[in-house]
Amino acid sequence: MFKFKHVFVLVLTTLIFVIGLAAAFGQSSSAQTIKFTSEMHTSKNLTYNGTIKYYVKSDAKKYTPEITYATKKWNNALGKKVFQRTNSISRSRLVFTGTNKLGASYAGVAEINSGVIALNTSWMSRYNQQKRRAVVIHELGHTFGTKDLYEYPNASLRSLFKAQTIMGGNYATSIKPFDKKLAKWSLKKTRSMSQTEFRHYRSNTGLYYQQMLNGRL
Ligand SMILES: [Zn+2]
């Protein structure tokens, strides 16, 4: 049996906890209160000589405004032109494609081995501009080596990340101090691939790049 008073106290405590943690994301000075852990990143990122040259395949050209917006946002946040567009697919470390062959629950997917961001056209066509931008910003976040924070093992942090962070899938289009710090930290904790390693992945038929070229993505 629940007594009203107890419920009230519980709700109040939860609220303070949530608001307290939420405040930690607001300002750069307090963003450090959330500890970065190895559960937040993979082993590698898509940079090569400090940049990620990206190519927009014809089926993703309709998302060029969102891609331009998202890459600029990250470049500004990182204070560096990490993302640079190229018209040479073979010189790219990242290729954007638009596809309807992704699982229905994915609005977009980033594949960090062969360097592909696949945008799910059925979601993208339903989303408004703000959400389309947010999807691209989130997927670009993976290219730094960051994992999805909506899968973070700790439950209370996970729900906080979901509500407050780009990599938690909050659909934000502004990059907050926490998002920026996480990206920089991921870049530091992960490695970039040599050309040999990267080309090895690009020739792997099981990976997105080859699937895409063969019309399976
Ligand atoms: Zn993700």
PDB file of C-alpha atoms and ligand atoms in Angstrom:
ATOM      1  CA  MET A   1       0.000   0.000   0.000  1.00  0.00           C
ATOM      2  CA  PHE A   2       1.234   3.439  -0.816  1.00  0.00           C
ATOM      3  CA  LYS A   3       0.626   6.278   1.543  1.00  0.00           C
ATOM      4  CA  PHE A   4       0.290   9.628  -0.156  1.00  0.00           C
ATOM      5  CA  LYS A   5       2.897  11.253   2.033  1.00  0.00           C
ATOM      6  CA  HIS A   6       5.503   8.655   1.145  1.00  0.00           C
ATOM      7  CA  VAL A   7       4.735   8.917  -2.521  1.00  0.00           C
ATOM      8  CA  PHE A   8       5.010  12.670  -2.338  1.00  0.00           C
ATOM      9  CA  VAL A   9       8.368  12.535  -0.585  1.00  0.00           C
ATOM     10  CA  LEU A  10       9.613  10.028  -3.121  1.00  0.00           C
ATOM     11  CA  VAL A  11       8.467  12.142  -6.049  1.00  0.00           C
ATOM     12  CA  LEU A  12      10.017  15.234  -4.553  1.00  0.00           C
ATOM     13  CA  THR A  13      13.354  13.502  -3.972  1.00  0.00           C
ATOM     14  CA  THR A  14      13.366  12.156  -7.499  1.00  0.00           C
ATOM     15  CA  LEU A  15      12.641  15.584  -8.880  1.00  0.00           C
ATOM     16  CA  ILE A  16      15.498  17.161  -6.974  1.00  0.00           C
ATOM     17  CA  PHE A  17      17.810  14.400  -8.108  1.00  0.00           C
ATOM     18  CA  VAL A  18      16.806  14.816 -11.738  1.00  0.00           C
ATOM     19  CA  ILE A  19      16.971  18.598 -11.635  1.00  0.00           C
ATOM     20  CA  GLY A  20      20.286  18.446  -9.796  1.00  0.00           C
ATOM     21  CA  LEU A  21      21.803  16.197 -12.421  1.00  0.00           C
ATOM     22  CA  ALA A  22      20.210  18.138 -15.225  1.00  0.00           C
ATOM     23  CA  ALA A  23      21.928  21.240 -13.910  1.00  0.00           C
ATOM     24  CA  ALA A  24      25.235  19.444 -14.301  1.00  0.00           C
ATOM     25  CA  PHE A  25      24.763  19.563 -18.063  1.00  0.00           C
ATOM     26  CA  GLY A  26      23.861  23.225 -18.214  1.00  0.00           C
ATOM     27  CA  GLN A  27      27.166  24.973 -17.716  1.00  0.00           C
ATOM     28  CA  SER A  28      30.675  24.111 -18.738  1.00  0.00           C
ATOM     29  CA  SER A  29      31.912  24.506 -15.181  1.00  0.00           C
ATOM     30  CA  SER A  30      29.650  21.784 -13.851  1.00  0.00           C
ATOM     31  CA  ALA A  31      29.661  19.506 -16.895  1.00  0.00           C
ATOM     32  CA  GLN A  32      32.717  17.842 -15.451  1.00  0.00           C
ATOM     33  CA  THR A  33      30.645  16.355 -12.646  1.00  0.00           C
ATOM     34  CA  ILE A  34      29.670  13.508 -14.980  1.00  0.00           C
ATOM     35  CA  LYS A  35      32.543  11.090 -15.217  1.00  0.00           C
ATOM     36  CA  PHE A  36      33.556   9.830 -18.639  1.00  0.00           C
ATOM     37  CA  THR A  37      34.118   6.088 -18.734  1.00  0.00           C
ATOM     38  CA  SER A  38      35.426   3.524 -21.205  1.00  0.00           C
ATOM     39  CA  GLU A  39      31.819   2.346 -21.641  1.00  0.00           C
ATOM     40  CA  MET A  40      31.187   5.536 -23.609  1.00  0.00           C
ATOM     41  CA  HIS A  41      33.564   4.852 -26.479  1.00  0.00           C
ATOM     42  CA  THR A  42      34.705   2.185 -28.914  1.00  0.00           C
ATOM     43  CA  SER A  43      38.314   1.607 -29.988  1.00  0.00           C
ATOM     44  CA  LYS A  44      38.649   3.855 -33.028  1.00  0.00           C
ATOM     45  CA  ASN A  45      37.426   6.974 -34.749  1.00  0.00           C
ATOM     46  CA  LEU A  46      37.171   8.000 -38.394  1.00  0.00           C
ATOM     47  CA  THR A  47      39.726  10.789 -38.404  1.00  0.00           C
ATOM     48  CA  TYR A  48      42.761  10.674 -40.629  1.00  0.00           C
ATOM     49  CA  ASN A  49      45.424  13.349 -40.095  1.00  0.00           C
ATOM     50  CA  GLY A  50      42.952  15.094 -37.832  1.00  0.00           C
ATOM     51  CA  THR A  51      40.165  15.409 -40.385  1.00  0.00           C
ATOM     52  CA  ILE A  52      37.227  13.385 -41.616  1.00  0.00           C
ATOM     53  CA  LYS A  53      36.720  13.939 -45.321  1.00  0.00           C
ATOM     54  CA  TYR A  54      33.138  13.135 -46.193  1.00  0.00           C
ATOM     55  CA  TYR A  55      31.419  12.335 -49.448  1.00  0.00           C
ATOM     56  CA  VAL A  56      27.699  12.684 -50.062  1.00  0.00           C
ATOM     57  CA  LYS A  57      26.402   9.926 -52.311  1.00  0.00           C
ATOM     58  CA  SER A  58      23.652  10.833 -54.798  1.00  0.00           C
ATOM     59  CA  ASP A  59      20.942   9.144 -52.716  1.00  0.00           C
ATOM     60  CA  ALA A  60      21.838  11.365 -49.750  1.00  0.00           C
ATOM     61  CA  LYS A  61      22.121  14.643 -51.709  1.00  0.00           C
ATOM     62  CA  LYS A  62      18.632  15.627 -50.589  1.00  0.00           C
ATOM     63  CA  TYR A  63      20.021  15.785 -47.050  1.00  0.00           C
ATOM     64  CA  THR A  64      22.883  18.087 -47.989  1.00  0.00           C
ATOM     65  CA  PRO A  65      21.413  21.046 -46.024  1.00  0.00           C
ATOM     66  CA  GLU A  66      21.224  18.902 -42.873  1.00  0.00           C
ATOM     67  CA  ILE A  67      24.696  17.438 -43.448  1.00  0.00           C
ATOM     68  CA  THR A  68      26.172  20.896 -43.979  1.00  0.00           C
ATOM     69  CA  TYR A  69      24.417  22.169 -40.872  1.00  0.00           C
ATOM     70  CA  ALA A  70      25.553  19.236 -38.716  1.00  0.00           C
ATOM     71  CA  THR A  71      29.183  19.230 -39.860  1.00  0.00           C
ATOM     72  CA  LYS A  72      29.415  22.994 -39.272  1.00  0.00           C
ATOM     73  CA  LYS A  73      27.965  22.569 -35.786  1.00  0.00           C
ATOM     74  CA  TRP A  74      30.600  20.000 -34.863  1.00  0.00           C
ATOM     75  CA  ASN A  75      33.424  21.951 -36.495  1.00  0.00           C
ATOM     76  CA  ASN A  76      32.421  25.028 -34.517  1.00  0.00           C
ATOM     77  CA  ALA A  77      32.091  23.071 -31.289  1.00  0.00           C
ATOM     78  CA  LEU A  78      35.492  21.436 -31.728  1.00  0.00           C
ATOM     79  CA  GLY A  79      37.100  24.673 -32.898  1.00  0.00           C
ATOM     80  CA  LYS A  80      38.567  22.873 -35.894  1.00  0.00           C
ATOM     81  CA  LYS A  81      37.484  21.916 -39.396  1.00  0.00           C
ATOM     82  CA  VAL A  82      37.354  18.213 -38.628  1.00  0.00           C
ATOM     83  CA  PHE A  83      34.672  17.572 -41.252  1.00  0.00           C
ATOM     84  CA  GLN A  84      35.604  18.552 -44.783  1.00  0.00           C
ATOM     85  CA  ARG A  85      33.550  17.718 -47.806  1.00  0.00           C
ATOM     86  CA  THR A  86      35.197  15.948 -50.724  1.00  0.00           C
ATOM     87  CA  ASN A  87      33.959  15.075 -54.193  1.00  0.00           C
ATOM     88  CA  SER A  88      36.199  12.022 -54.289  1.00  0.00           C
ATOM     89  CA  ILE A  89      34.623   8.957 -52.711  1.00  0.00           C
ATOM     90  CA  SER A  90      37.976   7.162 -52.663  1.00  0.00           C
ATOM     91  CA  ARG A  91      39.560   9.988 -50.688  1.00  0.00           C
ATOM     92  CA  SER A  92      36.731  10.019 -48.173  1.00  0.00           C
ATOM     93  CA  ARG A  93      36.723   8.496 -44.733  1.00  0.00           C
ATOM     94  CA  LEU A  94      32.993   8.875 -44.503  1.00  0.00           C
ATOM     95  CA  VAL A  95      30.212   8.409 -47.025  1.00  0.00           C
ATOM     96  CA  PHE A  96      26.632   9.523 -46.517  1.00  0.00           C
ATOM     97  CA  THR A  97      23.942   7.400 -48.086  1.00  0.00           C
ATOM     98  CA  GLY A  98      20.155   7.539 -47.967  1.00  0.00           C
ATOM     99  CA  THR A  99      18.503   4.138 -47.814  1.00  0.00           C
ATOM    100  CA  ASN A 100      15.231   2.372 -47.054  1.00  0.00           C
ATOM    101  CA  LYS A 101      17.003  -0.874 -46.262  1.00  0.00           C
ATOM    102  CA  LEU A 102      17.841  -0.196 -42.656  1.00  0.00           C
ATOM    103  CA  GLY A 103      15.932  -1.788 -39.803  1.00  0.00           C
ATOM    104  CA  ALA A 104      12.678   0.064 -39.213  1.00  0.00           C
ATOM    105  CA  SER A 105      13.701   1.187 -35.747  1.00  0.00           C
ATOM    106  CA  TYR A 106      16.796   3.051 -36.982  1.00  0.00           C
ATOM    107  CA  ALA A 107      16.570   6.617 -38.200  1.00  0.00           C
ATOM    108  CA  GLY A 108      20.249   6.474 -39.044  1.00  0.00           C
ATOM    109  CA  VAL A 109      23.262   4.241 -38.557  1.00  0.00           C
ATOM    110  CA  ALA A 110      26.973   5.017 -38.442  1.00  0.00           C
ATOM    111  CA  GLU A 111      29.454   2.324 -39.402  1.00  0.00           C
ATOM    112  CA  ILE A 112      32.903   3.226 -38.142  1.00  0.00           C
ATOM    113  CA  ASN A 113      34.999   0.539 -39.847  1.00  0.00           C
ATOM    114  CA  SER A 114      34.388   1.317 -43.511  1.00  0.00           C
ATOM    115  CA  GLY A 115      33.064   4.808 -42.820  1.00  0.00           C
ATOM    116  CA  VAL A 116      29.387   5.070 -43.699  1.00  0.00           C
ATOM    117  CA  ILE A 117      26.488   7.031 -42.296  1.00  0.00           C
ATOM    118  CA  ALA A 118      23.257   5.565 -43.594  1.00  0.00           C
ATOM    119  CA  LEU A 119      20.165   7.721 -43.196  1.00  0.00           C
ATOM    120  CA  ASN A 120      16.843   5.937 -43.175  1.00  0.00           C
ATOM    121  CA  THR A 121      14.777   7.703 -45.837  1.00  0.00           C
ATOM    122  CA  SER A 122      11.463   6.563 -44.383  1.00  0.00           C
ATOM    123  CA  TRP A 123      12.255   8.279 -41.088  1.00  0.00           C
ATOM    124  CA  MET A 124      13.977  11.258 -42.629  1.00  0.00           C
ATOM    125  CA  SER A 125      11.000  11.978 -44.870  1.00  0.00           C
ATOM    126  CA  ARG A 126       8.670  11.975 -41.862  1.00  0.00           C
ATOM    127  CA  TYR A 127      10.929  14.090 -39.672  1.00  0.00           C
ATOM    128  CA  ASN A 128      10.896  17.861 -39.676  1.00  0.00           C
ATOM    129  CA  GLN A 129      14.059  19.805 -40.396  1.00  0.00           C
ATOM    130  CA  GLN A 130      15.069  20.043 -36.749  1.00  0.00           C
ATOM    131  CA  LYS A 131      14.893  16.271 -36.284  1.00  0.00           C
ATOM    132  CA  ARG A 132      16.674  15.554 -39.564  1.00  0.00           C
ATOM    133  CA  ARG A 133      19.493  17.828 -38.435  1.00  0.00           C
ATOM    134  CA  ALA A 134      19.545  16.114 -35.038  1.00  0.00           C
ATOM    135  CA  VAL A 135      19.848  12.651 -36.598  1.00  0.00           C
ATOM    136  CA  VAL A 136      22.886  13.743 -38.632  1.00  0.00           C
ATOM    137  CA  ILE A 137      24.485  15.463 -35.621  1.00  0.00           C
ATOM    138  CA  HIS A 138      24.022  12.294 -33.572  1.00  0.00           C
ATOM    139  CA  GLU A 139      25.426   9.972 -36.252  1.00  0.00           C
ATOM    140  CA  LEU A 140      28.411  12.253 -36.753  1.00  0.00           C
ATOM    141  CA  GLY A 141      29.035  11.912 -33.028  1.00  0.00           C
ATOM    142  CA  HIS A 142      29.809   8.236 -33.618  1.00  0.00           C
ATOM    143  CA  THR A 143      32.612   9.105 -36.032  1.00  0.00           C
ATOM    144  CA  PHE A 144      34.624  10.346 -33.030  1.00  0.00           C
ATOM    145  CA  GLY A 145      34.331   6.874 -31.516  1.00  0.00           C
ATOM    146  CA  THR A 146      31.495   7.639 -29.109  1.00  0.00           C
ATOM    147  CA  LYS A 147      28.926   4.964 -28.374  1.00  0.00           C
ATOM    148  CA  ASP A 148      25.188   5.371 -27.922  1.00  0.00           C
ATOM    149  CA  LEU A 149      24.598   6.663 -24.420  1.00  0.00           C
ATOM    150  CA  TYR A 150      21.012   5.398 -24.473  1.00  0.00           C
ATOM    151  CA  GLU A 151      22.624   2.010 -23.999  1.00  0.00           C
ATOM    152  CA  TYR A 152      24.822   3.102 -21.104  1.00  0.00           C
ATOM    153  CA  PRO A 153      24.940   0.344 -18.443  1.00  0.00           C
ATOM    154  CA  ASN A 154      24.091   2.504 -15.422  1.00  0.00           C
ATOM    155  CA  ALA A 155      20.299   2.986 -15.461  1.00  0.00           C
ATOM    156  CA  SER A 156      20.009   6.372 -13.785  1.00  0.00           C
ATOM    157  CA  LEU A 157      22.773   7.873 -15.885  1.00  0.00           C
ATOM    158  CA  ARG A 158      21.287   6.227 -18.959  1.00  0.00           C
ATOM    159  CA  SER A 159      17.938   7.964 -18.530  1.00  0.00           C
ATOM    160  CA  LEU A 160      19.714  11.219 -17.857  1.00  0.00           C
ATOM    161  CA  PHE A 161      21.828  10.847 -20.985  1.00  0.00           C
ATOM    162  CA  LYS A 162      18.715  10.079 -23.018  1.00  0.00           C
ATOM    163  CA  ALA A 163      17.111  13.313 -21.924  1.00  0.00           C
ATOM    164  CA  GLN A 164      20.173  15.544 -21.970  1.00  0.00           C
ATOM    165  CA  THR A 165      22.723  14.455 -24.523  1.00  0.00           C
ATOM    166  CA  ILE A 166      23.149  14.151 -28.252  1.00  0.00           C
ATOM    167  CA  MET A 167      24.643  10.680 -27.997  1.00  0.00           C
ATOM    168  CA  GLY A 168      21.803   9.719 -25.687  1.00  0.00           C
ATOM    169  CA  GLY A 169      19.473  10.499 -28.582  1.00  0.00           C
ATOM    170  CA  ASN A 170      17.820  13.664 -27.275  1.00  0.00           C
ATOM    171  CA  TYR A 171      17.348  15.107 -30.795  1.00  0.00           C
ATOM    172  CA  ALA A 172      19.136  18.311 -29.878  1.00  0.00           C
ATOM    173  CA  THR A 173      20.608  20.496 -32.597  1.00  0.00           C
ATOM    174  CA  SER A 174      22.810  22.510 -30.278  1.00  0.00           C
ATOM    175  CA  ILE A 175      26.014  20.975 -29.030  1.00  0.00           C
ATOM    176  CA  LYS A 176      26.225  21.472 -25.265  1.00  0.00           C
ATOM    177  CA  PRO A 177      29.436  21.555 -23.196  1.00  0.00           C
ATOM    178  CA  PHE A 178      28.950  17.923 -22.203  1.00  0.00           C
ATOM    179  CA  ASP A 179      28.499  16.774 -25.835  1.00  0.00           C
ATOM    180  CA  LYS A 180      31.596  18.693 -26.857  1.00  0.00           C
ATOM    181  CA  LYS A 181      33.717  17.337 -24.017  1.00  0.00           C
ATOM    182  CA  LEU A 182      32.569  13.809 -24.719  1.00  0.00           C
ATOM    183  CA  ALA A 183      33.509  14.150 -28.391  1.00  0.00           C
ATOM    184  CA  LYS A 184      36.966  15.507 -27.572  1.00  0.00           C
ATOM    185  CA  TRP A 185      37.495  12.860 -24.941  1.00  0.00           C
ATOM    186  CA  SER A 186      36.415  10.066 -27.318  1.00  0.00           C
ATOM    187  CA  LEU A 187      38.836  11.345 -29.947  1.00  0.00           C
ATOM    188  CA  LYS A 188      41.604  11.198 -27.378  1.00  0.00           C
ATOM    189  CA  LYS A 189      40.716   7.714 -26.165  1.00  0.00           C
ATOM    190  CA  THR A 190      40.332   6.154 -29.596  1.00  0.00           C
ATOM    191  CA  ARG A 191      42.738   5.750 -32.495  1.00  0.00           C
ATOM    192  CA  SER A 192      42.564   6.614 -36.152  1.00  0.00           C
ATOM    193  CA  MET A 193      43.114   3.938 -38.767  1.00  0.00           C
ATOM    194  CA  SER A 194      46.017   3.768 -41.186  1.00  0.00           C
ATOM    195  CA  GLN A 195      45.145   3.865 -44.880  1.00  0.00           C
ATOM    196  CA  THR A 196      45.948   0.158 -45.116  1.00  0.00           C
ATOM    197  CA  GLU A 197      43.600  -0.762 -42.317  1.00  0.00           C
ATOM    198  CA  PHE A 198      40.867   1.516 -43.560  1.00  0.00           C
ATOM    199  CA  ARG A 199      41.041   0.210 -47.143  1.00  0.00           C
ATOM    200  CA  HIS A 200      40.924  -3.301 -45.795  1.00  0.00           C
ATOM    201  CA  TYR A 201      37.582  -2.470 -44.171  1.00  0.00           C
ATOM    202  CA  ARG A 202      36.285  -0.706 -47.269  1.00  0.00           C
ATOM    203  CA  SER A 203      36.876  -3.845 -49.320  1.00  0.00           C
ATOM    204  CA  ASN A 204      35.049  -6.041 -46.825  1.00  0.00           C
ATOM    205  CA  THR A 205      31.796  -7.108 -48.489  1.00  0.00           C
ATOM    206  CA  GLY A 206      30.090  -7.575 -45.125  1.00  0.00           C
ATOM    207  CA  LEU A 207      30.529  -3.930 -44.167  1.00  0.00           C
ATOM    208  CA  TYR A 208      28.293  -1.020 -45.074  1.00  0.00           C
ATOM    209  CA  TYR A 209      30.505   0.560 -47.696  1.00  0.00           C
ATOM    210  CA  GLN A 210      30.441  -2.490 -49.951  1.00  0.00           C
ATOM    211  CA  GLN A 211      26.806  -3.263 -49.147  1.00  0.00           C
ATOM    212  CA  MET A 212      25.932   0.265 -50.206  1.00  0.00           C
ATOM    213  CA  LEU A 213      27.893   0.064 -53.453  1.00  0.00           C
ATOM    214  CA  ASN A 214      26.201  -3.249 -54.220  1.00  0.00           C
ATOM    215  CA  GLY A 215      22.735  -1.854 -53.641  1.00  0.00           C
ATOM    216  CA  ARG A 216      22.143  -3.805 -50.463  1.00  0.00           C
ATOM    217  CA  LEU A 217      22.054  -0.703 -48.318  1.00  0.00           C
TER     218      LEU A 217
HETATM  219 ZN    ZN B   1      23.686   6.211 -32.249  1.00  0.00          ZN
END
